Each structure stands twice: as structure tokens, then as C-alpha cells.
């Protein structure tokens, strides 16, 4: 993976940024894959649990000279071995998945709207040279654009948004190749944000404008004031960290 675009939630501009990256002929950024990296995170957590729980059994077994009469029901490899196994499995999965059209492109990646800190850190450990773009958008605007994904539960959405927003603010580290962009800056054509995006995507400003000039699948509906008030209350800390409120 050369490029990973991760949005704080649905309706945050990940497809827009995907399209901008794909304006470069030799770049191919694929769409969402259903958040499967979270499953690899869970595999690591589950196997890691047994590694910790079975540590004494493992130590006792090897100290005994591998006596088969030693209790070894939960004996598991070290956590470091498990982490390496998860990383190799994820890379093998993506290598096979994204082999299609790879020969015609020198930059490959994907965009997703379901990942938080654990998934991003796992991806970065697997692909340390990858450019990672983290996208955020004002939570009230996201809610007005899409509610069905969260079954109309404003509180659930707000808690997810706030948690990920704080994680994205923490993850933002250009020195590691992890960049944070606000959707509003892109559509308002903020020169600093678009300059950074042009550099990351290796495209010109004209190519970016050509994508921004075409509005695809835009949605916006007024929502109950009580929903917006709840979202603003729950998301206050995340909004402050991302400079949506002073």
C-alpha cells in the first residue's frame, strides 16, 4: 500500500480525496472494503490474550524439557510473534486483493470510513512508507448528510465521531507520513490544504480544481434541532481538538 485514505466517518469526503489522487494516471486508489482491518486487530487481541494467559504454562513447559505431562492447554507464542503473524497476514491479504491492475500503476491504495487508532497504527506498521490521509468533517454536517448508517441514533454517531476525532488529532504526524485534512478546507479551496493535497497526490492545482468542480452524490437534509444539540454536546472535546470550536 502506498496511499491510505481514512475518514472519521461516512460522508466526510473520502471519495472526493480518492478521486483527486486518481487524477494522476499512474495512481489507483480503490474504494472501501468493509473495514476488514478491524478483524485483523481483533485477531491480534484474541491471540495476544492467550499469549499472556498462557505465559506461565509456556515457561513451565520448556523449563521441564518439554515434558508432555506438564499442563499446556493455553500455551501460546510470545505477543511479538503474534503481532508479526498478524502483520504478515494482513499484507498477504492486501497483496492478493489489490493485485488487479497493479502492473499499470505505480501507486496503489484504498480509502475507508471505519478505522480508528488501532487500525491506522496496524496499517502504518505494515506499510511504514505509506502516505496516510486522515479526513475529518464537522459532526453536525456529517449528520445532516447521512443518518441511516447509524440507524438514526445521533448519540451513537456522536460518540463514535468524538472518539475517532480525538484519535485522529493524536495520530496526526507529518514526520510519520500521517496527515490530517478537514473536508471544509477542501471544498472551500483553502490554499494551504490544497497545496498539501497536491503534493501528497502528485497532481496539479488544475487537476484538483477539475475534480472539485464536479459534485458527485452530494446529500444534505435538515435534522431535528435536538439531534444537533446532542451531537455538539457529545463531540465538544473532539471539535475543540480539531479547531471546529475555539
mmCIF file of C-alpha atoms in Angstrom:
data_model
loop_
_atom_site.group_PDB
_atom_site.id
_atom_site.type_symbol
_atom_site.label_atom_id
_atom_site.label_comp_id
_atom_site.label_asym_id
_atom_site.label_seq_id
_atom_site.Cartn_x
_atom_site.Cartn_y
_atom_site.Cartn_z
ATOM 1 C CA UNK A 1 0.000 0.000 0.000
ATOM 2 C CA UNK A 2 1.331 3.399 -0.995
ATOM 3 C CA UNK A 3 -1.663 5.546 -0.010
ATOM 4 C CA UNK A 4 -4.325 5.057 2.680
ATOM 5 C CA UNK A 5 -7.238 7.493 2.983
ATOM 6 C CA UNK A 6 -9.129 7.125 6.250
ATOM 7 C CA UNK A 7 -12.184 9.209 7.143
ATOM 8 C CA UNK A 8 -13.531 9.831 10.631
ATOM 9 C CA UNK A 9 -16.987 8.715 9.413
ATOM 10 C CA UNK A 10 -19.175 8.347 6.349
ATOM 11 C CA UNK A 11 -19.923 11.460 4.304
ATOM 12 C CA UNK A 12 -16.598 13.053 5.166
ATOM 13 C CA UNK A 13 -15.041 13.478 1.733
ATOM 14 C CA UNK A 14 -13.047 10.280 1.373
ATOM 15 C CA UNK A 15 -14.385 9.664 -2.136
ATOM 16 C CA UNK A 16 -13.529 13.223 -3.105
ATOM 17 C CA UNK A 17 -9.921 12.766 -1.968
ATOM 18 C CA UNK A 18 -9.819 9.347 -3.632
ATOM 19 C CA UNK A 19 -10.859 10.978 -6.908
ATOM 20 C CA UNK A 20 -8.176 13.662 -6.529
ATOM 21 C CA UNK A 21 -5.452 11.041 -6.025
ATOM 22 C CA UNK A 22 -6.764 9.101 -9.014
ATOM 23 C CA UNK A 23 -6.462 12.212 -11.181
ATOM 24 C CA UNK A 24 -2.858 11.086 -11.551
ATOM 25 C CA UNK A 25 -2.866 8.439 -14.268
ATOM 26 C CA UNK A 26 -0.460 6.046 -12.562
ATOM 27 C CA UNK A 27 -2.268 6.145 -9.216
ATOM 28 C CA UNK A 28 -5.051 3.703 -8.335
ATOM 29 C CA UNK A 29 -6.871 4.253 -5.056
ATOM 30 C CA UNK A 30 -9.531 1.616 -4.506
ATOM 31 C CA UNK A 31 -12.764 2.140 -2.568
ATOM 32 C CA UNK A 32 -13.923 0.780 0.777
ATOM 33 C CA UNK A 33 -13.529 -2.871 1.735
ATOM 34 C CA UNK A 34 -15.903 -3.077 4.692
ATOM 35 C CA UNK A 35 -13.436 -2.328 7.478
ATOM 36 C CA UNK A 36 -11.663 -5.692 7.352
ATOM 37 C CA UNK A 37 -8.521 -4.364 9.056
ATOM 38 C CA UNK A 38 -10.567 -4.307 12.270
ATOM 39 C CA UNK A 39 -10.799 -8.097 12.024
ATOM 40 C CA UNK A 40 -7.005 -8.363 11.954
ATOM 41 C CA UNK A 41 -6.867 -6.110 15.017
ATOM 42 C CA UNK A 42 -9.303 -8.457 16.780
ATOM 43 C CA UNK A 43 -7.261 -11.496 15.767
ATOM 44 C CA UNK A 44 -4.209 -9.913 17.353
ATOM 45 C CA UNK A 45 -6.119 -9.053 20.526
ATOM 46 C CA UNK A 46 -7.562 -12.558 20.869
ATOM 47 C CA UNK A 47 -4.273 -14.345 20.234
ATOM 48 C CA UNK A 48 -2.479 -11.850 22.461
ATOM 49 C CA UNK A 49 -4.859 -12.620 25.317
ATOM 50 C CA UNK A 50 -3.951 -16.301 25.184
ATOM 51 C CA UNK A 51 -0.282 -15.435 24.920
ATOM 52 C CA UNK A 52 -0.478 -13.525 28.177
ATOM 53 C CA UNK A 53 -2.728 -16.054 29.915
ATOM 54 C CA UNK A 54 -0.548 -18.963 28.837
ATOM 55 C CA UNK A 55 2.821 -17.398 29.570
ATOM 56 C CA UNK A 56 3.444 -19.324 32.811
ATOM 57 C CA UNK A 57 2.389 -22.575 31.162
ATOM 58 C CA UNK A 58 4.822 -21.992 28.306
ATOM 59 C CA UNK A 59 7.683 -21.162 30.657
ATOM 60 C CA UNK A 60 6.970 -24.211 32.794
ATOM 61 C CA UNK A 61 6.760 -26.492 29.770
ATOM 62 C CA UNK A 62 10.104 -25.513 28.292
ATOM 63 C CA UNK A 63 11.779 -25.492 31.709
ATOM 64 C CA UNK A 64 10.559 -29.081 32.145
ATOM 65 C CA UNK A 65 12.369 -30.143 28.991
ATOM 66 C CA UNK A 66 9.029 -30.313 27.157
ATOM 67 C CA UNK A 67 7.581 -32.917 29.478
ATOM 68 C CA UNK A 68 4.199 -33.930 27.947
ATOM 69 C CA UNK A 69 2.755 -34.299 31.438
ATOM 70 C CA UNK A 70 3.059 -30.547 32.027
ATOM 71 C CA UNK A 71 -0.226 -28.572 31.771
ATOM 72 C CA UNK A 72 -0.106 -26.714 28.434
ATOM 73 C CA UNK A 73 -3.758 -26.072 27.465
ATOM 74 C CA UNK A 74 -3.286 -22.324 26.912
ATOM 75 C CA UNK A 75 0.380 -22.284 25.966
ATOM 76 C CA UNK A 76 0.852 -19.719 23.185
ATOM 77 C CA UNK A 77 3.733 -17.915 21.423
ATOM 78 C CA UNK A 78 5.024 -14.529 22.559
ATOM 79 C CA UNK A 79 2.982 -11.412 21.759
ATOM 80 C CA UNK A 80 5.744 -10.202 19.442
ATOM 81 C CA UNK A 81 5.354 -13.349 17.314
ATOM 82 C CA UNK A 82 1.605 -12.832 17.189
ATOM 83 C CA UNK A 83 1.992 -9.239 16.066
ATOM 84 C CA UNK A 84 4.330 -10.302 13.303
ATOM 85 C CA UNK A 85 1.897 -13.012 12.236
ATOM 86 C CA UNK A 86 -0.998 -10.548 12.058
ATOM 87 C CA UNK A 87 1.095 -8.091 10.051
ATOM 88 C CA UNK A 88 2.189 -10.768 7.595
ATOM 89 C CA UNK A 89 -1.390 -11.997 7.223
ATOM 90 C CA UNK A 90 -2.732 -8.500 6.542
ATOM 91 C CA UNK A 91 -0.013 -7.773 3.988
ATOM 92 C CA UNK A 92 -0.615 -11.102 2.254
ATOM 93 C CA UNK A 93 -4.345 -10.394 2.119
ATOM 94 C CA UNK A 94 -3.916 -6.933 0.614
ATOM 95 C CA UNK A 95 -1.202 -8.097 -1.776
ATOM 96 C CA UNK A 96 -3.614 -10.624 -3.254
ATOM 97 C CA UNK A 97 -6.661 -8.336 -3.112
ATOM 98 C CA UNK A 98 -5.033 -5.392 -4.818
ATOM 99 C CA UNK A 99 -3.042 -7.279 -7.440
ATOM 100 C CA UNK A 100 -5.708 -6.376 -10.002
ATOM 101 C CA UNK A 101 -4.416 -3.589 -12.294
ATOM 102 C CA UNK A 102 -1.260 -3.275 -10.191
ATOM 103 C CA UNK A 103 1.038 -3.631 -13.188
ATOM 104 C CA UNK A 104 -0.445 -0.492 -14.764
ATOM 105 C CA UNK A 105 0.051 1.722 -11.695
ATOM 106 C CA UNK A 106 2.988 2.744 -9.566
ATOM 107 C CA UNK A 107 0.903 3.896 -6.569
ATOM 108 C CA UNK A 108 -1.781 1.666 -5.045
ATOM 109 C CA UNK A 109 -4.049 2.338 -2.105
ATOM 110 C CA UNK A 110 -7.578 2.407 -0.740
ATOM 111 C CA UNK A 111 -9.987 4.587 1.187
ATOM 112 C CA UNK A 112 -12.068 3.566 4.203
ATOM 113 C CA UNK A 113 -14.515 5.187 6.641
ATOM 114 C CA UNK A 114 -14.423 2.737 9.547
ATOM 115 C CA UNK A 115 -10.972 2.976 11.115
ATOM 116 C CA UNK A 116 -9.667 4.384 14.360
ATOM 117 C CA UNK A 117 -6.269 4.466 16.013
ATOM 118 C CA UNK A 118 -5.679 0.704 16.309
ATOM 119 C CA UNK A 119 -6.339 0.077 12.642
ATOM 120 C CA UNK A 120 -4.244 3.051 11.496
ATOM 121 C CA UNK A 121 -1.317 2.019 13.688
ATOM 122 C CA UNK A 122 -1.506 -1.544 12.369
ATOM 123 C CA UNK A 123 -1.562 -0.276 8.786
ATOM 124 C CA UNK A 124 1.368 2.037 9.460
ATOM 125 C CA UNK A 125 3.390 -0.798 10.976
ATOM 126 C CA UNK A 126 2.683 -2.892 7.869
ATOM 127 C CA UNK A 127 3.361 -0.056 5.412
ATOM 128 C CA UNK A 128 5.745 2.402 7.106
ATOM 129 C CA UNK A 129 6.367 4.351 3.881
ATOM 130 C CA UNK A 130 2.680 4.754 3.048
ATOM 131 C CA UNK A 131 1.079 8.190 2.875
ATOM 132 C CA UNK A 132 -1.905 8.212 5.235
ATOM 133 C CA UNK A 133 -4.532 10.934 4.872
ATOM 134 C CA UNK A 134 -6.924 11.342 7.799
ATOM 135 C CA UNK A 135 -10.131 13.181 6.909
ATOM 136 C CA UNK A 136 -12.471 14.930 9.307
ATOM 137 C CA UNK A 137 -15.661 16.929 8.912
ATOM 138 C CA UNK A 138 -17.862 18.873 11.318
ATOM 139 C CA UNK A 139 -20.083 16.247 13.015
ATOM 140 C CA UNK A 140 -23.305 18.221 12.560
ATOM 141 C CA UNK A 141 -22.634 18.438 8.816
ATOM 142 C CA UNK A 142 -21.949 14.704 8.672
ATOM 143 C CA UNK A 143 -25.240 14.003 10.464
ATOM 144 C CA UNK A 144 -27.149 16.207 8.048
ATOM 145 C CA UNK A 145 -25.585 14.306 5.163
ATOM 146 C CA UNK A 146 -26.128 10.746 6.443
ATOM 147 C CA UNK A 147 -28.008 9.109 9.330
ATOM 148 C CA UNK A 148 -29.006 5.645 8.104
ATOM 149 C CA UNK A 149 -25.543 4.219 8.738
ATOM 150 C CA UNK A 150 -26.062 4.824 12.475
ATOM 151 C CA UNK A 151 -29.776 3.852 12.372
ATOM 152 C CA UNK A 152 -30.765 7.410 13.163
ATOM 153 C CA UNK A 153 -29.069 7.259 16.583
ATOM 154 C CA UNK A 154 -27.444 10.680 16.983
ATOM 155 C CA UNK A 155 -25.874 9.748 20.308
ATOM 156 C CA UNK A 156 -24.197 6.642 18.889
ATOM 157 C CA UNK A 157 -22.859 8.592 15.937
ATOM 158 C CA UNK A 158 -21.581 11.396 18.163
ATOM 159 C CA UNK A 159 -19.703 9.037 20.465
ATOM 160 C CA UNK A 160 -18.031 7.318 17.522
ATOM 161 C CA UNK A 161 -17.164 10.634 15.865
ATOM 162 C CA UNK A 162 -15.734 12.130 19.058
ATOM 163 C CA UNK A 163 -13.609 9.083 19.866
ATOM 164 C CA UNK A 164 -12.147 8.921 16.376
ATOM 165 C CA UNK A 165 -11.684 12.680 16.147
ATOM 166 C CA UNK A 166 -9.530 12.635 19.272
ATOM 167 C CA UNK A 167 -7.598 9.665 17.908
ATOM 168 C CA UNK A 168 -7.041 11.377 14.560
ATOM 169 C CA UNK A 169 -5.778 14.511 16.288
ATOM 170 C CA UNK A 170 -3.311 12.325 18.193
ATOM 171 C CA UNK A 171 -2.281 10.342 15.122
ATOM 172 C CA UNK A 172 -1.575 13.438 13.014
ATOM 173 C CA UNK A 173 2.181 13.399 12.477
ATOM 174 C CA UNK A 174 3.579 14.560 9.111
ATOM 175 C CA UNK A 175 7.007 13.226 10.078
ATOM 176 C CA UNK A 176 5.472 9.736 10.037
ATOM 177 C CA UNK A 177 3.581 10.427 6.834
ATOM 178 C CA UNK A 178 0.227 10.793 8.625
ATOM 179 C CA UNK A 179 -1.605 13.941 7.531
ATOM 180 C CA UNK A 180 -4.860 15.462 8.766
ATOM 181 C CA UNK A 181 -7.220 17.325 6.429
ATOM 182 C CA UNK A 182 -10.577 18.947 7.089
ATOM 183 C CA UNK A 183 -13.292 18.458 4.490
ATOM 184 C CA UNK A 184 -14.327 22.079 4.812
ATOM 185 C CA UNK A 185 -10.872 23.281 3.804
ATOM 186 C CA UNK A 186 -11.023 21.221 0.621
ATOM 187 C CA UNK A 187 -14.428 22.344 -0.595
ATOM 188 C CA UNK A 188 -13.673 25.971 0.353
ATOM 189 C CA UNK A 189 -10.421 25.614 -1.608
ATOM 190 C CA UNK A 190 -8.114 26.636 1.187
ATOM 191 C CA UNK A 191 -4.726 27.202 -0.453
ATOM 192 C CA UNK A 192 -2.690 25.566 2.318
ATOM 193 C CA UNK A 193 -4.840 22.425 2.399
ATOM 194 C CA UNK A 194 -4.978 22.088 -1.380
ATOM 195 C CA UNK A 195 -1.249 22.707 -1.642
ATOM 196 C CA UNK A 196 -0.596 19.844 0.763
ATOM 197 C CA UNK A 197 -3.041 17.587 -1.076
ATOM 198 C CA UNK A 198 -1.450 18.422 -4.435
ATOM 199 C CA UNK A 199 1.940 17.419 -3.035
ATOM 200 C CA UNK A 200 0.669 14.187 -1.463
ATOM 201 C CA UNK A 201 -1.273 13.156 -4.559
ATOM 202 C CA UNK A 202 1.378 14.405 -7.009
ATOM 203 C CA UNK A 203 -1.233 16.323 -9.008
ATOM 204 C CA UNK A 204 -1.554 19.932 -10.142
ATOM 205 C CA UNK A 205 -3.953 22.524 -8.778
ATOM 206 C CA UNK A 206 -5.764 22.443 -12.118
ATOM 207 C CA UNK A 207 -6.298 18.703 -11.714
ATOM 208 C CA UNK A 208 -7.640 19.238 -8.191
ATOM 209 C CA UNK A 209 -9.969 22.001 -9.386
ATOM 210 C CA UNK A 210 -11.194 19.752 -12.178
ATOM 211 C CA UNK A 211 -12.327 17.215 -9.566
ATOM 212 C CA UNK A 212 -13.724 19.811 -7.152
ATOM 213 C CA UNK A 213 -15.785 21.329 -9.956
ATOM 214 C CA UNK A 214 -17.732 18.077 -10.353
ATOM 215 C CA UNK A 215 -20.092 17.423 -7.432
ATOM 216 C CA UNK A 216 -20.976 13.727 -7.178
ATOM 217 C CA UNK A 217 -23.557 12.181 -4.831
ATOM 218 C CA UNK A 218 -23.917 15.196 -2.553
ATOM 219 C CA UNK A 219 -26.638 14.905 0.109
ATOM 220 C CA UNK A 220 -27.912 17.243 2.796
ATOM 221 C CA UNK A 221 -31.117 17.145 4.848
ATOM 222 C CA UNK A 222 -32.202 19.221 7.790
ATOM 223 C CA UNK A 223 -32.257 17.232 11.033
ATOM 224 C CA UNK A 224 -34.078 17.795 14.333
ATOM 225 C CA UNK A 225 -32.511 20.501 16.463
ATOM 226 C CA UNK A 226 -32.340 18.082 19.403
ATOM 227 C CA UNK A 227 -30.042 15.817 17.337
ATOM 228 C CA UNK A 228 -27.680 18.681 16.557
ATOM 229 C CA UNK A 229 -27.635 19.829 20.191
ATOM 230 C CA UNK A 230 -26.819 16.293 21.359
ATOM 231 C CA UNK A 231 -24.053 15.937 18.781
ATOM 232 C CA UNK A 232 -22.497 19.272 19.716
ATOM 233 C CA UNK A 233 -22.545 18.346 23.407
ATOM 234 C CA UNK A 234 -21.016 14.888 22.994
ATOM 235 C CA UNK A 235 -18.482 15.987 20.367
ATOM 236 C CA UNK A 236 -17.289 19.110 22.161
ATOM 237 C CA UNK A 237 -13.845 17.787 23.058
ATOM 238 C CA UNK A 238 -13.190 16.409 19.588
ATOM 239 C CA UNK A 239 -14.450 19.580 17.947
ATOM 240 C CA UNK A 240 -12.115 21.665 20.089
ATOM 241 C CA UNK A 241 -9.124 19.457 19.203
ATOM 242 C CA UNK A 242 -9.912 19.771 15.505
ATOM 243 C CA UNK A 243 -10.494 23.550 15.732
ATOM 244 C CA UNK A 244 -14.190 23.412 14.911
ATOM 245 C CA UNK A 245 -14.822 25.454 18.051
ATOM 246 C CA UNK A 246 -12.482 27.742 19.980
#
